[in-house]
PDB file of C-alpha atoms in Angstrom:
ATOM      1  CA  UNK A   1      -9.255 -29.428 -11.015  1.00 38.00           C
ATOM      2  CA  UNK A   2      -7.688 -30.845  -7.879  1.00 42.00           C
ATOM      3  CA  UNK A   3      -6.425 -28.291  -5.374  1.00 44.00           C
ATOM      4  CA  UNK A   4      -2.635 -28.444  -5.696  1.00 42.00           C
ATOM      5  CA  UNK A   5      -1.933 -25.963  -2.894  1.00 41.00           C
ATOM      6  CA  UNK A   6       0.180 -27.511  -0.176  1.00 46.00           C
ATOM      7  CA  UNK A   7      -1.217 -27.929   3.314  1.00 51.00           C
ATOM      8  CA  UNK A   8       0.757 -26.314   6.096  1.00 55.00           C
ATOM      9  CA  UNK A   9       1.802 -28.898   8.649  1.00 54.00           C
ATOM     10  CA  UNK A  10       1.530 -27.940  12.284  1.00 54.00           C
ATOM     11  CA  UNK A  11       4.892 -27.493  14.068  1.00 56.00           C
ATOM     12  CA  UNK A  12       3.866 -29.977  16.778  1.00 53.00           C
ATOM     13  CA  UNK A  13       3.038 -32.652  14.185  1.00 52.00           C
ATOM     14  CA  UNK A  14      -0.302 -34.349  13.674  1.00 47.00           C
ATOM     15  CA  UNK A  15      -2.804 -33.629  10.946  1.00 48.00           C
ATOM     16  CA  UNK A  16      -2.010 -30.807   8.559  1.00 53.00           C
ATOM     17  CA  UNK A  17      -4.205 -27.713   8.551  1.00 63.00           C
ATOM     18  CA  UNK A  18      -6.636 -26.558   5.890  1.00 74.00           C
ATOM     19  CA  UNK A  19      -5.239 -25.946   2.425  1.00 88.00           C
ATOM     20  CA  UNK A  20      -3.499 -22.674   1.694  1.00 91.00           C
ATOM     21  CA  UNK A  21      -6.067 -22.020  -1.045  1.00 93.00           C
ATOM     22  CA  UNK A  22      -8.967 -22.252   1.408  1.00 93.00           C
ATOM     23  CA  UNK A  23      -7.184 -20.016   3.891  1.00 95.00           C
ATOM     24  CA  UNK A  24      -6.301 -17.469   1.208  1.00 96.00           C
ATOM     25  CA  UNK A  25      -9.935 -17.348   0.034  1.00 96.00           C
ATOM     26  CA  UNK A  26     -10.993 -16.571   3.597  1.00 97.00           C
ATOM     27  CA  UNK A  27      -8.355 -13.853   3.961  1.00 98.00           C
ATOM     28  CA  UNK A  28      -9.394 -12.214   0.674  1.00 98.00           C
ATOM     29  CA  UNK A  29     -13.041 -12.278   1.789  1.00 98.00           C
ATOM     30  CA  UNK A  30     -12.001 -10.575   5.045  1.00 98.00           C
ATOM     31  CA  UNK A  31      -9.975  -7.997   3.080  1.00 98.00           C
ATOM     32  CA  UNK A  32     -12.810  -7.176   0.697  1.00 97.00           C
ATOM     33  CA  UNK A  33     -15.642  -6.979   3.233  1.00 97.00           C
ATOM     34  CA  UNK A  34     -13.759  -5.498   6.181  1.00 96.00           C
ATOM     35  CA  UNK A  35     -15.577  -7.746   8.659  1.00 96.00           C
ATOM     36  CA  UNK A  36     -14.035  -8.776  11.991  1.00 95.00           C
ATOM     37  CA  UNK A  37     -12.298 -12.163  12.029  1.00 96.00           C
ATOM     38  CA  UNK A  38     -14.993 -13.559  14.304  1.00 96.00           C
ATOM     39  CA  UNK A  39     -17.662 -12.821  11.684  1.00 97.00           C
ATOM     40  CA  UNK A  40     -16.128 -14.938   8.914  1.00 97.00           C
ATOM     41  CA  UNK A  41     -18.810 -17.226   7.412  1.00 96.00           C
ATOM     42  CA  UNK A  42     -18.811 -20.800   8.677  1.00 94.00           C
ATOM     43  CA  UNK A  43     -17.887 -22.112   5.229  1.00 94.00           C
ATOM     44  CA  UNK A  44     -14.341 -20.888   5.855  1.00 94.00           C
ATOM     45  CA  UNK A  45     -14.016 -22.977   8.989  1.00 92.00           C
ATOM     46  CA  UNK A  46     -12.573 -21.731  12.267  1.00 94.00           C
ATOM     47  CA  UNK A  47     -11.852 -18.004  12.202  1.00 96.00           C
ATOM     48  CA  UNK A  48      -9.018 -18.585  14.678  1.00 96.00           C
ATOM     49  CA  UNK A  49      -7.297 -20.836  12.143  1.00 95.00           C
ATOM     50  CA  UNK A  50      -7.645 -18.264   9.376  1.00 96.00           C
ATOM     51  CA  UNK A  51      -6.337 -15.478  11.595  1.00 97.00           C
ATOM     52  CA  UNK A  52      -3.432 -17.638  12.760  1.00 96.00           C
ATOM     53  CA  UNK A  53      -2.471 -18.388   9.140  1.00 96.00           C
ATOM     54  CA  UNK A  54      -2.728 -14.698   8.197  1.00 97.00           C
ATOM     55  CA  UNK A  55      -0.599 -13.672  11.149  1.00 97.00           C
ATOM     56  CA  UNK A  56       2.021 -16.325  10.397  1.00 96.00           C
ATOM     57  CA  UNK A  57       2.249 -15.399   6.715  1.00 97.00           C
ATOM     58  CA  UNK A  58       2.473 -11.711   7.627  1.00 97.00           C
ATOM     59  CA  UNK A  59       5.355 -12.220  10.044  1.00 97.00           C
ATOM     60  CA  UNK A  60       7.129 -14.436   7.501  1.00 97.00           C
ATOM     61  CA  UNK A  61       6.943 -11.698   4.830  1.00 97.00           C
ATOM     62  CA  UNK A  62       4.842 -13.809   2.442  1.00 97.00           C
ATOM     63  CA  UNK A  63       2.789 -10.870   1.121  1.00 97.00           C
ATOM     64  CA  UNK A  64       5.873  -8.782   0.366  1.00 97.00           C
ATOM     65  CA  UNK A  65       7.455 -11.730  -1.447  1.00 97.00           C
ATOM     66  CA  UNK A  66       4.363 -12.244  -3.617  1.00 96.00           C
ATOM     67  CA  UNK A  67       4.178  -8.549  -4.501  1.00 97.00           C
ATOM     68  CA  UNK A  68       7.884  -8.478  -5.367  1.00 96.00           C
ATOM     69  CA  UNK A  69       7.484 -11.554  -7.595  1.00 96.00           C
ATOM     70  CA  UNK A  70       4.612  -9.900  -9.474  1.00 95.00           C
ATOM     71  CA  UNK A  71       6.589  -6.680  -9.988  1.00 94.00           C
ATOM     72  CA  UNK A  72       9.573  -8.630 -11.333  1.00 92.00           C
ATOM     73  CA  UNK A  73       7.572 -10.267 -14.153  1.00 89.00           C
ATOM     74  CA  UNK A  74       8.830  -7.665 -16.667  1.00 79.00           C
ATOM     75  CA  UNK A  75       5.375  -6.129 -16.920  1.00 83.00           C
ATOM     76  CA  UNK A  76       6.442  -2.803 -15.439  1.00 88.00           C
ATOM     77  CA  UNK A  77       6.232   0.325 -17.600  1.00 88.00           C
ATOM     78  CA  UNK A  78       9.695   1.559 -16.641  1.00 85.00           C
ATOM     79  CA  UNK A  79       9.846   4.979 -18.300  1.00 92.00           C
ATOM     80  CA  UNK A  80       7.649   6.771 -15.747  1.00 95.00           C
ATOM     81  CA  UNK A  81       7.309   6.850 -11.969  1.00 96.00           C
ATOM     82  CA  UNK A  82       4.390   8.581 -10.246  1.00 97.00           C
ATOM     83  CA  UNK A  83       4.068   9.530  -6.588  1.00 96.00           C
ATOM     84  CA  UNK A  84       1.080  10.300  -4.411  1.00 97.00           C
ATOM     85  CA  UNK A  85      -0.477   9.476  -1.057  1.00 96.00           C
ATOM     86  CA  UNK A  86      -3.881   8.883   0.454  1.00 96.00           C
ATOM     87  CA  UNK A  87      -5.119   9.316   4.012  1.00 94.00           C
ATOM     88  CA  UNK A  88      -6.861   6.329   5.582  1.00 94.00           C
ATOM     89  CA  UNK A  89      -9.325   7.001   8.376  1.00 93.00           C
ATOM     90  CA  UNK A  90      -8.647   5.056  11.567  1.00 91.00           C
ATOM     91  CA  UNK A  91     -11.748   3.214  12.769  1.00 86.00           C
ATOM     92  CA  UNK A  92     -13.453   4.788  15.756  1.00 78.00           C
ATOM     93  CA  UNK A  93     -12.883   1.685  17.878  1.00 72.00           C
ATOM     94  CA  UNK A  94      -9.172   2.581  17.922  1.00 68.00           C
ATOM     95  CA  UNK A  95      -9.533   6.315  18.531  1.00 60.00           C
ATOM     96  CA  UNK A  96      -9.920   6.033  22.300  1.00 55.00           C
ATOM     97  CA  UNK A  97      -6.832   3.900  22.895  1.00 52.00           C
ATOM     98  CA  UNK A  98      -4.029   5.203  25.087  1.00 54.00           C
ATOM     99  CA  UNK A  99      -1.523   7.661  23.686  1.00 53.00           C
ATOM    100  CA  UNK A 100       1.450   5.882  22.133  1.00 49.00           C
ATOM    101  CA  UNK A 101      -0.489   2.689  21.390  1.00 50.00           C
ATOM    102  CA  UNK A 102      -1.148   3.615  17.775  1.00 57.00           C
ATOM    103  CA  UNK A 103       1.481   2.882  15.131  1.00 79.00           C
ATOM    104  CA  UNK A 104       1.836   5.141  12.081  1.00 81.00           C
ATOM    105  CA  UNK A 105      -1.183   7.283  12.954  1.00 80.00           C
ATOM    106  CA  UNK A 106      -1.576  11.019  13.471  1.00 80.00           C
ATOM    107  CA  UNK A 107      -4.244  13.672  13.663  1.00 79.00           C
ATOM    108  CA  UNK A 108      -5.083  15.736  10.626  1.00 74.00           C
ATOM    109  CA  UNK A 109      -8.180  17.607   9.509  1.00 74.00           C
ATOM    110  CA  UNK A 110      -9.969  14.305   9.044  1.00 70.00           C
ATOM    111  CA  UNK A 111      -9.191  13.114  12.557  1.00 83.00           C
ATOM    112  CA  UNK A 112      -6.909  10.180  13.352  1.00 86.00           C
ATOM    113  CA  UNK A 113      -5.491   8.858  10.073  1.00 91.00           C
ATOM    114  CA  UNK A 114      -2.700   6.852   8.490  1.00 93.00           C
ATOM    115  CA  UNK A 115      -1.112   7.884   5.200  1.00 95.00           C
ATOM    116  CA  UNK A 116      -0.204   5.403   2.478  1.00 97.00           C
ATOM    117  CA  UNK A 117       2.532   6.822   0.240  1.00 97.00           C
ATOM    118  CA  UNK A 118       2.862   5.004  -3.073  1.00 97.00           C
ATOM    119  CA  UNK A 119       4.984   5.041  -6.215  1.00 97.00           C
ATOM    120  CA  UNK A 120       3.626   3.501  -9.417  1.00 97.00           C
ATOM    121  CA  UNK A 121       4.882   2.774 -12.906  1.00 95.00           C
ATOM    122  CA  UNK A 122       3.573   4.530 -16.008  1.00 94.00           C
ATOM    123  CA  UNK A 123       0.460   2.324 -16.063  1.00 94.00           C
ATOM    124  CA  UNK A 124      -0.490   3.025 -12.463  1.00 95.00           C
ATOM    125  CA  UNK A 125       0.676  -0.337 -11.105  1.00 96.00           C
ATOM    126  CA  UNK A 126       1.971  -0.208  -7.518  1.00 97.00           C
ATOM    127  CA  UNK A 127       5.747  -0.624  -7.182  1.00 96.00           C
ATOM    128  CA  UNK A 128       6.397   0.429  -3.603  1.00 96.00           C
ATOM    129  CA  UNK A 129       4.575   1.998  -0.662  1.00 97.00           C
ATOM    130  CA  UNK A 130       5.316   3.336   2.799  1.00 97.00           C
ATOM    131  CA  UNK A 131       3.099   4.069   5.804  1.00 96.00           C
ATOM    132  CA  UNK A 132       3.261   7.223   7.896  1.00 94.00           C
ATOM    133  CA  UNK A 133       1.151   9.177  10.333  1.00 91.00           C
ATOM    134  CA  UNK A 134      -1.722  11.060   8.744  1.00 88.00           C
ATOM    135  CA  UNK A 135      -0.181  14.446   9.532  1.00 89.00           C
ATOM    136  CA  UNK A 136       3.096  13.630   7.749  1.00 92.00           C
ATOM    137  CA  UNK A 137       3.859  15.886   4.794  1.00 92.00           C
ATOM    138  CA  UNK A 138       4.334  14.009   1.506  1.00 95.00           C
ATOM    139  CA  UNK A 139       7.719  15.564   0.828  1.00 95.00           C
ATOM    140  CA  UNK A 140       9.155  14.082   4.024  1.00 95.00           C
ATOM    141  CA  UNK A 141       9.037  10.527   2.652  1.00 96.00           C
ATOM    142  CA  UNK A 142       9.379  11.232  -1.091  1.00 96.00           C
ATOM    143  CA  UNK A 143      13.136  10.661  -1.278  1.00 96.00           C
ATOM    144  CA  UNK A 144      12.942   7.512   0.842  1.00 96.00           C
ATOM    145  CA  UNK A 145      10.179   6.201  -1.414  1.00 96.00           C
ATOM    146  CA  UNK A 146      12.282   6.615  -4.571  1.00 96.00           C
ATOM    147  CA  UNK A 147      15.732   5.665  -3.266  1.00 95.00           C
ATOM    148  CA  UNK A 148      15.581   1.984  -4.392  1.00 94.00           C
ATOM    149  CA  UNK A 149      14.873   2.939  -8.019  1.00 93.00           C
ATOM    150  CA  UNK A 150      17.243   3.715 -10.858  1.00 91.00           C
ATOM    151  CA  UNK A 151      15.989   7.176 -11.784  1.00 91.00           C
ATOM    152  CA  UNK A 152      18.282   7.785 -14.738  1.00 90.00           C
ATOM    153  CA  UNK A 153      16.148   8.968 -17.670  1.00 89.00           C
ATOM    154  CA  UNK A 154      12.889   8.393 -15.790  1.00 92.00           C
ATOM    155  CA  UNK A 155       9.923  10.748 -15.973  1.00 94.00           C
ATOM    156  CA  UNK A 156       8.772  11.684 -12.446  1.00 95.00           C
ATOM    157  CA  UNK A 157       5.164  12.833 -12.055  1.00 96.00           C
ATOM    158  CA  UNK A 158       3.796  14.237  -8.786  1.00 95.00           C
ATOM    159  CA  UNK A 159       1.481  16.998  -7.589  1.00 94.00           C
ATOM    160  CA  UNK A 160       2.629  20.281  -6.037  1.00 92.00           C
ATOM    161  CA  UNK A 161       2.834  18.674  -2.608  1.00 91.00           C
ATOM    162  CA  UNK A 162       6.236  17.426  -3.798  1.00 94.00           C
ATOM    163  CA  UNK A 163       7.428  20.857  -4.971  1.00 91.00           C
ATOM    164  CA  UNK A 164      10.657  21.252  -3.011  1.00 90.00           C
ATOM    165  CA  UNK A 165      13.920  22.717  -4.284  1.00 89.00           C
ATOM    166  CA  UNK A 166      15.900  20.142  -2.306  1.00 92.00           C
ATOM    167  CA  UNK A 167      13.846  17.209  -3.639  1.00 93.00           C
ATOM    168  CA  UNK A 168      13.900  18.445  -7.247  1.00 90.00           C
ATOM    169  CA  UNK A 169      17.655  19.001  -7.035  1.00 91.00           C
ATOM    170  CA  UNK A 170      18.099  15.450  -5.676  1.00 94.00           C
ATOM    171  CA  UNK A 171      16.126  14.115  -8.652  1.00 92.00           C
ATOM    172  CA  UNK A 172      18.059  16.195 -11.173  1.00 89.00           C
ATOM    173  CA  UNK A 173      21.360  14.829  -9.855  1.00 90.00           C
ATOM    174  CA  UNK A 174      20.088  11.337 -10.779  1.00 88.00           C
ATOM    175  CA  UNK A 175      19.217  12.219 -14.360  1.00 82.00           C
ATOM    176  CA  UNK A 176      15.461  12.320 -14.126  1.00 82.00           C
ATOM    177  CA  UNK A 177      12.818  14.413 -15.975  1.00 87.00           C
ATOM    178  CA  UNK A 178      10.533  16.104 -13.462  1.00 90.00           C
ATOM    179  CA  UNK A 179       6.941  17.183 -14.012  1.00 92.00           C
ATOM    180  CA  UNK A 180       5.910  18.697 -10.677  1.00 92.00           C
ATOM    181  CA  UNK A 181       3.791  21.892 -10.660  1.00 91.00           C
ATOM    182  CA  UNK A 182       5.037  24.744  -8.504  1.00 87.00           C
ATOM    183  CA  UNK A 183       3.113  25.736  -5.412  1.00 80.00           C
ATOM    184  CA  UNK A 184       1.162  29.005  -5.448  1.00 78.00           C
ATOM    185  CA  UNK A 185       3.588  30.505  -2.944  1.00 73.00           C
ATOM    186  CA  UNK A 186       6.658  29.601  -5.031  1.00 71.00           C
ATOM    187  CA  UNK A 187       8.893  32.634  -5.662  1.00 71.00           C
ATOM    188  CA  UNK A 188      10.193  31.251  -8.958  1.00 73.00           C
ATOM    189  CA  UNK A 189       7.472  29.007 -10.486  1.00 77.00           C
ATOM    190  CA  UNK A 190       8.667  26.378 -12.937  1.00 79.00           C
ATOM    191  CA  UNK A 191       7.062  25.714 -16.304  1.00 83.00           C
ATOM    192  CA  UNK A 192       4.904  22.599 -16.279  1.00 86.00           C
ATOM    193  CA  UNK A 193       4.139  20.240 -19.147  1.00 89.00           C
ATOM    194  CA  UNK A 194       0.421  20.026 -18.372  1.00 90.00           C
ATOM    195  CA  UNK A 195      -0.254  17.555 -21.169  1.00 91.00           C
ATOM    196  CA  UNK A 196       2.168  15.065 -19.606  1.00 92.00           C
ATOM    197  CA  UNK A 197       0.961  15.924 -16.113  1.00 91.00           C
ATOM    198  CA  UNK A 198      -2.524  14.643 -16.967  1.00 93.00           C
ATOM    199  CA  UNK A 199      -1.150  11.089 -16.866  1.00 93.00           C
ATOM    200  CA  UNK A 200      -0.813  11.467 -13.088  1.00 93.00           C
ATOM    201  CA  UNK A 201      -4.476  10.521 -12.726  1.00 94.00           C
ATOM    202  CA  UNK A 202      -3.336   6.889 -12.942  1.00 96.00           C
ATOM    203  CA  UNK A 203      -1.801   6.976  -9.471  1.00 96.00           C
ATOM    204  CA  UNK A 204      -5.039   8.473  -8.125  1.00 95.00           C
ATOM    205  CA  UNK A 205      -6.942   5.668  -9.860  1.00 97.00           C
ATOM    206  CA  UNK A 206      -4.723   3.199  -8.016  1.00 97.00           C
ATOM    207  CA  UNK A 207      -5.989   4.441  -4.664  1.00 97.00           C
ATOM    208  CA  UNK A 208      -9.583   4.130  -5.890  1.00 97.00           C
ATOM    209  CA  UNK A 209      -8.901   0.479  -6.772  1.00 97.00           C
ATOM    210  CA  UNK A 210      -7.249  -0.189  -3.426  1.00 98.00           C
ATOM    211  CA  UNK A 211     -10.169   1.351  -1.557  1.00 97.00           C
ATOM    212  CA  UNK A 212     -12.548  -1.152  -3.141  1.00 97.00           C
ATOM    213  CA  UNK A 213     -11.252  -3.327  -0.319  1.00 97.00           C
ATOM    214  CA  UNK A 214     -12.992  -2.123   2.811  1.00 97.00           C
ATOM    215  CA  UNK A 215     -10.160  -3.334   5.005  1.00 96.00           C
ATOM    216  CA  UNK A 216      -7.927  -0.836   3.167  1.00 97.00           C
ATOM    217  CA  UNK A 217     -10.462   1.992   2.966  1.00 97.00           C
ATOM    218  CA  UNK A 218     -10.675   2.112   6.768  1.00 95.00           C
ATOM    219  CA  UNK A 219      -7.849   1.138   9.086  1.00 94.00           C
ATOM    220  CA  UNK A 220      -9.051  -1.428  11.631  1.00 93.00           C
ATOM    221  CA  UNK A 221      -5.612  -2.847  12.513  1.00 92.00           C
ATOM    222  CA  UNK A 222      -3.945  -1.532  15.656  1.00 88.00           C
ATOM    223  CA  UNK A 223      -0.466  -2.685  14.611  1.00 90.00           C
ATOM    224  CA  UNK A 224       1.207  -1.166  11.568  1.00 92.00           C
ATOM    225  CA  UNK A 225       2.593  -4.616  10.680  1.00 94.00           C
ATOM    226  CA  UNK A 226      -0.885  -5.963   9.963  1.00 95.00           C
ATOM    227  CA  UNK A 227      -2.134  -2.843   8.193  1.00 96.00           C
ATOM    228  CA  UNK A 228       1.003  -3.061   6.038  1.00 97.00           C
ATOM    229  CA  UNK A 229      -0.096  -6.604   5.155  1.00 98.00           C
ATOM    230  CA  UNK A 230      -3.543  -5.285   4.206  1.00 98.00           C
ATOM    231  CA  UNK A 231      -1.974  -2.748   1.821  1.00 98.00           C
ATOM    232  CA  UNK A 232       0.265  -5.459   0.354  1.00 98.00           C
ATOM    233  CA  UNK A 233      -2.698  -7.740  -0.284  1.00 98.00           C
ATOM    234  CA  UNK A 234      -4.680  -4.947  -1.939  1.00 98.00           C
ATOM    235  CA  UNK A 235      -1.695  -4.136  -4.202  1.00 97.00           C
ATOM    236  CA  UNK A 236      -1.339  -7.805  -5.127  1.00 97.00           C
ATOM    237  CA  UNK A 237      -4.958  -7.852  -6.286  1.00 97.00           C
ATOM    238  CA  UNK A 238      -4.335  -4.789  -8.477  1.00 96.00           C
ATOM    239  CA  UNK A 239      -1.556  -6.689 -10.253  1.00 95.00           C
ATOM    240  CA  UNK A 240      -3.625  -9.862 -10.623  1.00 94.00           C
ATOM    241  CA  UNK A 241      -6.984  -8.432 -11.673  1.00 88.00           C
TER     242      UNK A 241
END
């Protein structure tokens, strides 16, 4: 079947570049293998061209637009929202950079890391994510993560890292049903529907799927903008595959 992807025309005129399909194939190969741009196989053409296309699409918000379009296909299981996060190790080539150069990174027990906070639907499909430093507590971004959603009547599943009276009260005011286990140190532990809580494994499975892409499993990008694009691409693949 003939490639119907449009070719991007260079701003200065002249011949158009390689097809978007060819460039996207190269970007997905880079995402999956985690290799440096310079090590892209020759069959993809000039690595500079691929990187330039990736950078342009990232700055134009193309990946976010694709992910939004996939989410809006009415395939979302809307009755449940699940929250969790995962820490991504920063590659050792970035560890020695000057203080302040890193974006959305912080030191935790695992060293220099970035956290990806995600909210999924009832099937474990990614709906939204945020980046933070690796030493950021989950509860600090939980409300921000859920603010865009209509929580009325929703079932909210999360682990005890989200057990906060203030957060639970904020959810209750929006008509939600919360299944969040109390922390061990809680003075007044809440009853937990453990049968329903078992469904939370789906959000953990999401992170396993995302980490099949080596570019996600380890952070190589210095700028948060480009690592955000990596996470977007990995989420897009979850929806498509």
